[in-house]
Coordinates of C-alpha atoms in Angstrom, one line a residue:
M20 CA 113.0 112.1 84.7
K21 CA 113.8 110.1 81.5
M22 CA 115.8 107.6 83.6
T23 CA 112.9 107.3 86.1
A24 CA 110.4 106.8 83.3
K25 CA 112.6 104.1 81.8
R26 CA 113.0 102.4 85.2
S27 CA 109.2 102.6 85.8
L28 CA 108.5 101.1 82.2
A29 CA 111.1 98.3 82.9
A30 CA 109.4 97.5 86.3
L31 CA 106.0 97.5 84.6
L32 CA 107.2 95.1 81.9
A33 CA 108.7 92.9 84.5
V34 CA 105.5 92.7 86.5
I35 CA 103.5 92.0 83.3
M36 CA 106.0 89.2 82.3
L37 CA 105.8 87.7 85.9
F38 CA 102.0 87.6 85.7
S39 CA 102.1 86.2 82.3
C40 CA 104.4 83.4 83.4
I41 CA 102.2 82.8 86.2
G42 CA 99.2 82.7 84.0
L43 CA 100.9 80.3 81.5
S44 CA 101.8 78.1 84.5
V45 CA 98.4 77.9 85.8
S46 CA 96.9 77.2 82.3
A47 CA 99.3 74.4 81.7
E48 CA 98.3 72.7 84.9
S49 CA 96.1 69.6 84.4
T50 CA 92.3 70.1 85.1
G51 CA 91.7 66.3 85.2
F52 CA 89.4 66.7 82.1
E53 CA 92.0 66.3 79.5
T54 CA 91.4 63.3 77.2
L55 CA 93.8 60.4 77.4
R56 CA 94.2 57.1 75.4
V57 CA 91.9 58.2 72.6
N58 CA 91.2 55.5 70.0
S59 CA 88.6 54.4 67.5
T60 CA 87.8 50.8 66.8
M61 CA 85.9 48.6 64.4
Y62 CA 82.4 47.9 65.8
G63 CA 79.9 45.9 63.8
D64 CA 79.2 47.3 60.2
T65 CA 82.4 49.0 59.2
Q66 CA 80.6 51.0 56.5
T67 CA 78.3 52.8 58.9
Q68 CA 79.7 52.4 62.5
R69 CA 82.7 53.1 64.6
A70 CA 83.4 52.9 68.3
F71 CA 85.5 55.3 70.5
T72 CA 87.3 55.0 73.9
W73 CA 89.1 57.6 75.9
Y74 CA 89.9 58.4 79.6
T75 CA 89.9 61.3 82.0
E76 CA 91.1 61.7 85.5
E77 CA 88.0 63.4 86.6
Y78 CA 84.3 62.7 86.1
C79 CA 82.7 64.5 83.2
D80 CA 80.1 63.9 80.4
T81 CA 81.0 61.7 77.4
T82 CA 80.7 63.4 74.1
I83 CA 82.0 63.0 70.6
Q84 CA 81.6 65.5 67.7
I85 CA 81.8 64.3 64.2
V86 CA 81.7 66.1 60.8
K87 CA 82.6 65.0 57.3
A88 CA 86.1 65.9 56.3
S89 CA 84.6 67.4 53.1
E90 CA 82.6 69.9 55.2
F91 CA 85.2 70.5 58.0
D92 CA 86.2 74.2 58.2
G93 CA 88.5 73.7 61.2
T94 CA 85.7 74.0 63.8
F95 CA 83.0 71.8 65.0
N96 CA 80.3 74.3 65.0
N97 CA 78.1 72.2 62.6
A98 CA 79.2 68.8 63.9
Q99 CA 76.9 66.0 64.9
A100 CA 77.2 65.1 68.6
Y101 CA 76.9 61.6 70.1
T102 CA 76.9 60.8 73.8
G103 CA 78.0 57.6 75.5
D104 CA 78.7 56.0 78.8
V105 CA 81.4 56.6 81.5
K106 CA 82.5 54.4 84.4
V107 CA 85.4 54.2 86.8
F108 CA 88.2 51.8 85.9
Q109 CA 91.5 51.6 87.8
D110 CA 91.0 55.1 89.4
Y111 CA 90.4 56.8 86.0
Y112 CA 87.2 57.5 84.1
C113 CA 86.6 55.4 81.0
H114 CA 84.5 57.0 78.3
K115 CA 82.9 54.8 75.4
V116 CA 80.7 55.8 72.5
V117 CA 79.3 53.8 69.5
V118 CA 78.6 56.0 66.5
T119 CA 76.1 54.7 64.0
G120 CA 74.5 56.0 60.8
L121 CA 77.7 57.0 59.1
E122 CA 78.1 57.1 55.3
K123 CA 80.1 54.4 53.6
G124 CA 83.4 55.4 52.0
T125 CA 83.5 58.7 53.8
T126 CA 86.3 60.4 55.7
Y127 CA 85.3 62.0 59.0
N128 CA 86.9 64.4 61.4
Y129 CA 86.1 64.1 65.2
R130 CA 87.0 65.3 68.6
V131 CA 86.1 63.6 71.9
G132 CA 85.7 65.2 75.3
S133 CA 83.3 67.1 77.6
M134 CA 80.6 69.4 76.5
T135 CA 80.0 70.9 80.0
E136 CA 83.8 71.4 80.7
D137 CA 84.5 72.4 77.1
T138 CA 87.6 70.3 77.1
W139 CA 88.4 68.4 73.8
S140 CA 90.9 66.1 72.3
T141 CA 93.0 67.0 69.3
T142 CA 91.1 66.6 65.9
G143 CA 91.1 63.0 64.8
K144 CA 89.9 61.3 61.6
F145 CA 88.8 57.9 60.3
V146 CA 87.4 56.5 57.0
T147 CA 84.5 54.2 56.7
D148 CA 84.6 51.1 54.4
N149 CA 83.2 51.9 51.0
G150 CA 82.2 48.3 50.4
D151 CA 84.4 47.6 47.4
S152 CA 87.2 45.1 47.2
K153 CA 90.2 47.5 47.2
F154 CA 91.8 48.6 50.4
S155 CA 94.9 48.3 52.5
F156 CA 95.9 48.2 56.1
I157 CA 98.9 48.2 58.4
A158 CA 99.9 45.5 60.9
I159 CA 102.3 45.9 63.9
A160 CA 102.9 43.8 67.0
D161 CA 104.3 43.8 70.5
V162 CA 105.2 47.3 71.3
Q163 CA 105.3 46.1 74.9
A164 CA 107.1 49.2 76.3
S165 CA 107.5 50.2 79.9
S166 CA 108.9 53.7 79.4
L167 CA 107.7 56.7 77.5
E168 CA 111.0 56.7 75.5
N169 CA 110.4 53.1 74.3
F170 CA 106.8 53.9 73.4
Q171 CA 108.1 56.9 71.4
Q172 CA 110.6 54.7 69.6
A173 CA 107.9 52.3 68.6
A174 CA 105.7 55.2 67.5
L175 CA 108.5 56.2 65.0
V176 CA 107.9 52.7 63.5
M177 CA 104.2 53.4 63.2
D178 CA 104.9 56.8 61.7
A179 CA 107.0 55.2 59.0
A180 CA 104.3 52.7 58.3
M181 CA 101.7 55.5 57.8
E182 CA 104.2 57.4 55.6
S183 CA 104.8 54.2 53.6
N184 CA 101.1 53.3 53.2
K185 CA 99.3 56.7 53.0
K186 CA 96.1 55.1 51.9
A187 CA 95.9 52.6 54.7
E188 CA 92.3 52.6 56.1
F189 CA 93.0 51.0 59.5
Y190 CA 95.8 49.3 61.4
V191 CA 96.0 46.0 63.3
N192 CA 97.9 45.7 66.6
L193 CA 98.6 42.1 67.3
G194 CA 98.8 42.4 71.0
D195 CA 101.0 43.3 74.0
F196 CA 100.5 47.1 73.7
I197 CA 102.2 47.6 77.1
N198 CA 104.4 45.5 79.4
D199 CA 103.1 45.7 83.0
C200 CA 99.5 46.9 82.3
T201 CA 99.6 50.1 84.4
N202 CA 98.0 53.5 84.1
D203 CA 101.3 55.1 83.4
E204 CA 102.1 52.7 80.6
W205 CA 98.6 53.0 78.9
N206 CA 99.0 56.8 79.2
W207 CA 102.3 56.7 77.6
W208 CA 101.0 54.4 74.9
G209 CA 98.2 56.9 74.3
E210 CA 100.6 59.8 74.2
A211 CA 103.2 58.3 71.9
F212 CA 100.6 56.7 69.5
N213 CA 98.1 59.6 69.6
D214 CA 98.9 60.5 65.9
A215 CA 98.3 57.0 64.8
N216 CA 95.3 56.3 67.0
T217 CA 93.5 59.4 65.9
S218 CA 94.4 59.0 62.2
L219 CA 93.3 55.4 61.7
S220 CA 90.8 53.0 63.3
I221 CA 92.4 50.1 65.2
A222 CA 91.7 46.4 65.1
P223 CA 93.3 45.5 68.5
V224 CA 94.2 42.0 69.5
A225 CA 94.5 41.0 73.2
G226 CA 98.0 40.1 74.2
N227 CA 99.1 38.3 77.4
H228 CA 100.5 41.5 78.8
D229 CA 97.4 43.5 78.1
G230 CA 95.5 42.3 81.2
N231 CA 94.6 38.8 82.0
I232 CA 94.6 36.5 85.0
T233 CA 97.9 34.8 84.1
N234 CA 99.8 38.1 84.0
K235 CA 99.8 39.6 87.5
I236 CA 96.1 39.1 87.7
N237 CA 95.5 42.3 85.7
I238 CA 92.0 41.4 84.5
G239 CA 89.7 43.5 82.4
W240 CA 92.2 46.0 81.1
F241 CA 92.0 45.1 77.4
A242 CA 88.2 45.3 77.3
N243 CA 88.3 48.6 79.0
M244 CA 90.9 50.2 76.8
F245 CA 88.9 49.5 73.6
N246 CA 85.3 49.6 72.6
L247 CA 84.7 46.3 70.9
P248 CA 81.6 44.2 70.0
A249 CA 82.5 41.1 72.0
G250 CA 81.5 37.7 70.5
D251 CA 79.2 35.3 72.3
G252 CA 80.9 33.3 74.9
A253 CA 81.5 32.8 78.6
G254 CA 84.0 35.1 80.2
N255 CA 84.6 37.2 77.1
G256 CA 86.2 40.5 78.3
V257 CA 87.8 39.1 81.5
N258 CA 91.2 38.4 79.9
G259 CA 90.7 39.8 76.5
V260 CA 88.0 40.1 73.8
Y261 CA 87.3 38.1 70.7
Y262 CA 85.3 39.7 67.9
S263 CA 85.1 39.9 64.1
Y264 CA 84.3 42.4 61.3
D265 CA 84.1 42.6 57.5
Y266 CA 86.0 45.1 55.5
G267 CA 85.8 45.2 51.8
N268 CA 85.8 41.7 50.5
A269 CA 87.6 40.4 53.6
H270 CA 86.6 38.9 56.9
F271 CA 88.6 39.4 60.0
C272 CA 88.3 37.0 63.0
V273 CA 90.1 38.4 66.0
V274 CA 90.9 35.7 68.6
N275 CA 91.7 36.1 72.3
S276 CA 94.6 33.6 72.8
N277 CA 94.7 34.3 76.5
D278 CA 91.6 32.1 76.6
M279 CA 93.1 29.1 74.8
Y280 CA 95.3 27.1 77.2
P281 CA 93.4 25.0 77.7
M282 CA 91.2 25.9 74.9
V283 CA 87.8 27.2 76.1
Q284 CA 85.2 25.4 74.0
A285 CA 82.9 28.6 73.9
Q286 CA 85.5 30.5 72.0
R287 CA 86.5 27.6 69.8
N288 CA 82.9 27.2 68.8
W289 CA 82.5 30.9 68.2
I290 CA 85.5 31.1 65.9
I291 CA 84.3 28.1 63.8
N292 CA 80.7 29.7 63.6
D293 CA 82.2 33.0 62.7
L294 CA 84.5 31.9 59.9
E295 CA 82.2 29.2 58.5
N296 CA 79.3 31.6 58.3
S297 CA 81.4 34.1 56.3
D298 CA 81.4 34.1 52.4
A299 CA 84.1 36.7 52.2
Q300 CA 86.6 36.3 49.5
W301 CA 89.5 36.7 51.9
K302 CA 89.6 35.4 55.5
F303 CA 92.1 36.5 58.1
L304 CA 92.7 35.1 61.6
L305 CA 94.3 37.5 64.0
L306 CA 95.7 36.3 67.3
H307 CA 98.6 37.2 69.7
R308 CA 100.3 33.9 70.3
A309 CA 101.9 32.6 67.1
V310 CA 101.6 28.9 66.3
Y311 CA 104.4 29.2 63.7
S312 CA 107.5 30.9 65.1
A313 CA 111.2 30.6 65.7
G314 CA 111.1 32.7 68.8
K315 CA 111.8 31.8 72.4
N316 CA 108.1 31.2 73.2
I317 CA 107.2 28.6 70.6
N318 CA 108.2 25.5 72.7
K319 CA 106.4 26.7 75.8
P320 CA 103.3 25.0 77.2
D321 CA 100.8 27.8 76.4
T322 CA 101.8 27.9 72.8
L323 CA 102.0 24.2 72.3
A324 CA 98.7 23.6 73.9
M325 CA 96.9 25.8 71.3
R326 CA 98.9 24.9 68.2
E327 CA 96.8 21.9 67.1
T328 CA 93.6 23.6 67.8
I329 CA 94.4 26.7 65.8
I330 CA 95.8 24.8 62.8
E331 CA 92.8 22.5 62.8
I332 CA 90.4 25.5 62.8
V333 CA 92.4 27.4 60.1
D334 CA 92.3 24.3 57.8
Q335 CA 88.6 23.6 58.5
T336 CA 87.4 27.2 57.8
D337 CA 89.6 28.0 54.8
V338 CA 91.5 30.9 56.4
D339 CA 93.9 32.5 53.9
V340 CA 96.2 34.5 56.2
V341 CA 97.0 34.1 60.0
L342 CA 98.7 37.2 61.6
S343 CA 100.2 36.8 65.1
G344 CA 102.7 38.4 67.5
H345 CA 104.1 37.2 70.9
D346 CA 107.5 36.0 69.7
H347 CA 109.5 39.2 68.9
M348 CA 111.2 38.0 65.7
Y349 CA 110.2 37.7 62.0
F350 CA 108.7 34.6 60.6
R351 CA 106.6 33.7 57.6
T352 CA 105.6 30.2 56.5
K353 CA 105.1 28.8 53.1
Q354 CA 101.6 27.7 52.2
V355 CA 100.9 25.2 54.9
K356 CA 97.9 22.8 55.7
G357 CA 97.8 20.0 58.2
D358 CA 101.0 21.3 59.8
A359 CA 102.9 20.6 56.7
V360 CA 104.0 22.4 53.6
V361 CA 101.6 22.4 50.6
E362 CA 103.9 21.0 47.8
D363 CA 101.8 21.7 44.7
V364 CA 101.5 25.5 44.7
T365 CA 101.5 27.2 41.3
Y366 CA 103.0 30.7 40.9
V367 CA 102.4 33.4 38.4
T368 CA 104.1 36.8 37.8
E369 CA 101.9 39.8 37.1
K370 CA 101.9 43.6 37.5
F371 CA 100.5 45.0 40.8
N372 CA 100.6 48.7 41.4
G373 CA 103.2 49.0 38.6
Q374 CA 105.5 46.3 40.1
E375 CA 106.3 42.8 38.9
T376 CA 104.8 40.5 41.6
T377 CA 104.8 36.9 42.0
F378 CA 101.5 35.4 43.2
A379 CA 100.7 32.0 44.6
K380 CA 97.7 31.1 42.4
N381 CA 94.7 29.6 44.2
P382 CA 96.8 28.0 46.8
D383 CA 95.6 25.4 49.2
G384 CA 96.2 26.0 52.9
A385 CA 97.1 29.3 54.6
V386 CA 100.2 31.5 55.2
Y387 CA 101.2 32.2 58.8
I388 CA 102.9 35.5 59.4
L389 CA 104.6 36.8 62.6
P390 CA 105.7 40.4 61.7
S391 CA 108.3 40.8 64.4
T392 CA 107.9 43.7 66.9
A393 CA 107.4 47.4 66.4
G394 CA 109.0 47.8 69.9
T395 CA 112.5 47.7 71.2
K396 CA 112.4 44.2 72.9
R397 CA 113.6 41.8 70.2
Y398 CA 114.4 38.1 70.3
T399 CA 117.0 36.1 68.5
V400 CA 116.1 33.2 66.3
N401 CA 115.4 29.9 68.1
E402 CA 117.0 27.3 65.8
N403 CA 115.4 24.5 67.7
P404 CA 111.6 25.1 67.5
V405 CA 109.1 22.3 67.7
D406 CA 108.8 20.1 64.6
P407 CA 107.8 20.8 61.8
I408 CA 108.1 24.5 62.1
N409 CA 111.6 24.8 60.5
E410 CA 110.3 22.8 57.5
C411 CA 107.4 25.1 57.1
A412 CA 109.4 28.3 57.3
D413 CA 110.0 30.5 54.2
V414 CA 111.5 33.4 55.9
K415 CA 112.8 33.7 59.6
L416 CA 115.1 36.2 61.0
S417 CA 115.8 38.4 64.0
T418 CA 115.3 42.1 63.8
R419 CA 117.3 42.7 67.0
D420 CA 120.1 44.7 65.3
M421 CA 117.9 46.1 62.6
G422 CA 115.0 48.0 64.1
G423 CA 111.3 47.9 64.6
C424 CA 109.0 46.1 62.0
F425 CA 105.7 46.9 60.4
S426 CA 103.8 45.3 57.5
N427 CA 101.5 46.5 54.8
I428 CA 98.6 44.4 53.4
Y429 CA 97.0 45.4 50.1
I430 CA 93.9 43.8 48.7
D431 CA 92.6 44.4 45.1
G432 CA 89.8 42.1 44.3
G433 CA 91.3 38.6 44.0
K434 CA 94.8 39.8 44.7
L435 CA 96.5 40.1 48.0
V436 CA 100.0 41.5 48.5
Y437 CA 101.9 41.4 51.8
E438 CA 105.0 43.5 52.5
A439 CA 107.2 43.7 55.5
Y440 CA 109.6 46.5 56.5
V441 CA 112.1 47.3 59.2
V442 CA 112.8 50.8 60.5
N443 CA 116.4 51.6 61.5
D444 CA 116.5 52.7 65.2
E445 CA 119.0 55.5 64.5
T446 CA 118.2 56.8 61.0
Q447 CA 114.6 55.7 60.6
E448 CA 115.5 54.4 57.2
V449 CA 112.9 52.0 55.9
T450 CA 114.0 48.7 54.3
K451 CA 111.8 46.0 52.8
I452 CA 112.6 42.5 54.3
D453 CA 109.9 40.3 52.8
E454 CA 107.0 40.1 50.5
Y455 CA 104.4 37.5 49.5
A456 CA 101.3 37.5 47.3
I457 CA 98.3 35.4 46.7
K458 CA 95.9 35.5 43.7
K459 CA 92.4 34.0 43.7
T460 CA 90.5 33.3 40.5
V461 CA 87.9 31.2 42.2
K462 CA 85.1 33.2 43.6
A463 CA 84.1 32.4 47.2
E464 CA 80.8 30.6 47.5
P465 CA 78.3 31.5 50.3
N466 CA 77.8 28.7 52.8
E467 CA 74.4 27.0 52.4
E468 CA 74.0 26.3 56.1
E469 CA 75.1 28.4 59.0
S470 CA 77.2 26.8 61.6
K471 CA 75.6 27.0 65.0
L472 CA 77.8 25.4 67.5
P473 CA 77.0 26.3 71.2
T474 CA 78.9 29.3 72.7
D475 CA 77.2 29.5 76.1
A476 CA 78.9 28.4 79.4
I477 CA 76.5 25.5 80.1
G478 CA 76.4 24.2 76.5
T479 CA 80.3 24.1 76.3
I480 CA 81.4 23.0 79.7
D481 CA 81.8 19.4 78.7
G482 CA 84.0 20.4 75.8
S483 CA 86.1 22.7 77.9
V484 CA 86.7 19.9 80.5
A485 CA 87.6 17.5 77.7
N486 CA 90.0 20.0 76.1
F487 CA 91.8 20.5 79.4
F488 CA 92.6 16.9 79.9
T489 CA 93.3 16.3 76.2
E490 CA 95.7 19.2 76.0
I491 CA 97.5 18.3 79.3
F492 CA 98.0 14.8 78.0
G493 CA 99.0 16.0 74.6
L494 CA 101.6 18.3 76.2
L495 CA 103.1 15.5 78.1
I496 CA 103.4 13.3 75.0
K497 CA 104.8 16.3 73.0
Y498 CA 107.5 17.1 75.6
I499 CA 108.5 13.4 75.8
T500 CA 108.9 13.2 72.0
M501 CA 110.9 16.5 72.0
I502 CA 113.5 15.3 74.5
P503 CA 116.0 14.2 71.9
Q504 CA 115.4 17.5 70.0
L505 CA 115.8 19.6 73.2
I506 CA 119.0 17.8 74.1
A507 CA 120.4 18.3 70.7
G508 CA 119.7 22.0 70.9
L509 CA 122.1 22.2 73.9
F510 CA 125.1 21.3 71.9

């Protein structure tokens, strides 16, 4: 009897375990309502607004629940709910919400998902701009992965960046999030970068791999992956998005360099209007294609076609820092203006966050930075870039045998400190590879008259046509003059 009882009990336990396994298996299956690619982006007033995007495989409502971190008890029972729009894009459902009425300088917790299906993302957070002149952010570029493994390797770089700069309030991705712009790749990016994307708001930059007509005719992807306040202009959103935002005492102008060979006059005018109408103490220009680089792409037609245009705009609008990607190596210029080194820069050494730091004091011109790649695809140094890039370089190196790269930018009033780091592929050891700092003692003056160049298709068509012929002719001349240089590079 005892043996029979034991056998019966064992059989019962086996049945229970079997059904438990079946139950676990069923619960682990996808319902199609799980949230994918969750991210929050800058949208208009960074003190009171944020925008959100996520995807699902099946149709459902679009809801985000938000609660102040100071009032968060681990549940969203007392959260404020916002609803948004949903549409089909590339066989998935794209959900977008813009949240308004937030309080400045406040950390919020949130989750996105479906109220009717009761399916939610993991808990995310973001912080609103408090309006003062002290903040920091992270910059990475060119993850450009095509496998989950490589996305995960790049995510380790981002993890190291967030550990290095725990007070960062947002991060900039300078383009080429993915390689072939497929649903699988965007899902892998969302999975690998979920922690970063739900811990910090993103200022994304459109890369040539992120969906445009010149890259396998993958149009519209970038605009549908992120919720961004597109600037005025013809075709904005087709092959990327250009937009801008203020944060603290800085203005960020985000350029779509997919729209710039030849340069579309609508965007050119919008950039000039945007930057000249800003009285921010610091001005940043963010774009994917770098105009100062010693990578393999710097001598190609698409980059050469836009170099003069970007340099001219930067000089005209008093931009301080240009951050770019595209060429997967590390490059930082000296202070440059008019495509030449500014010779009369004064430097002072002062304490910043307890460290002795050398600042360029009220320098003329701008510094152009290419912070290598956070990904695994890395380029060697091109020793034969178009003139005068070598003369303008302060630091140039390949991170091919070093690891993925990230940068921290700190702003405290009239001081800006930039630091670049590399993360070892095997050990994840973090090593500083560069630093640069600028100090401004001259307060920015507001513009007396707003620039109002046309940005519509009709009003800019003549400029776009002229740009096309001017840039084609300019390229021919440039390549003719480069023939001796290119030949010399072969030997």
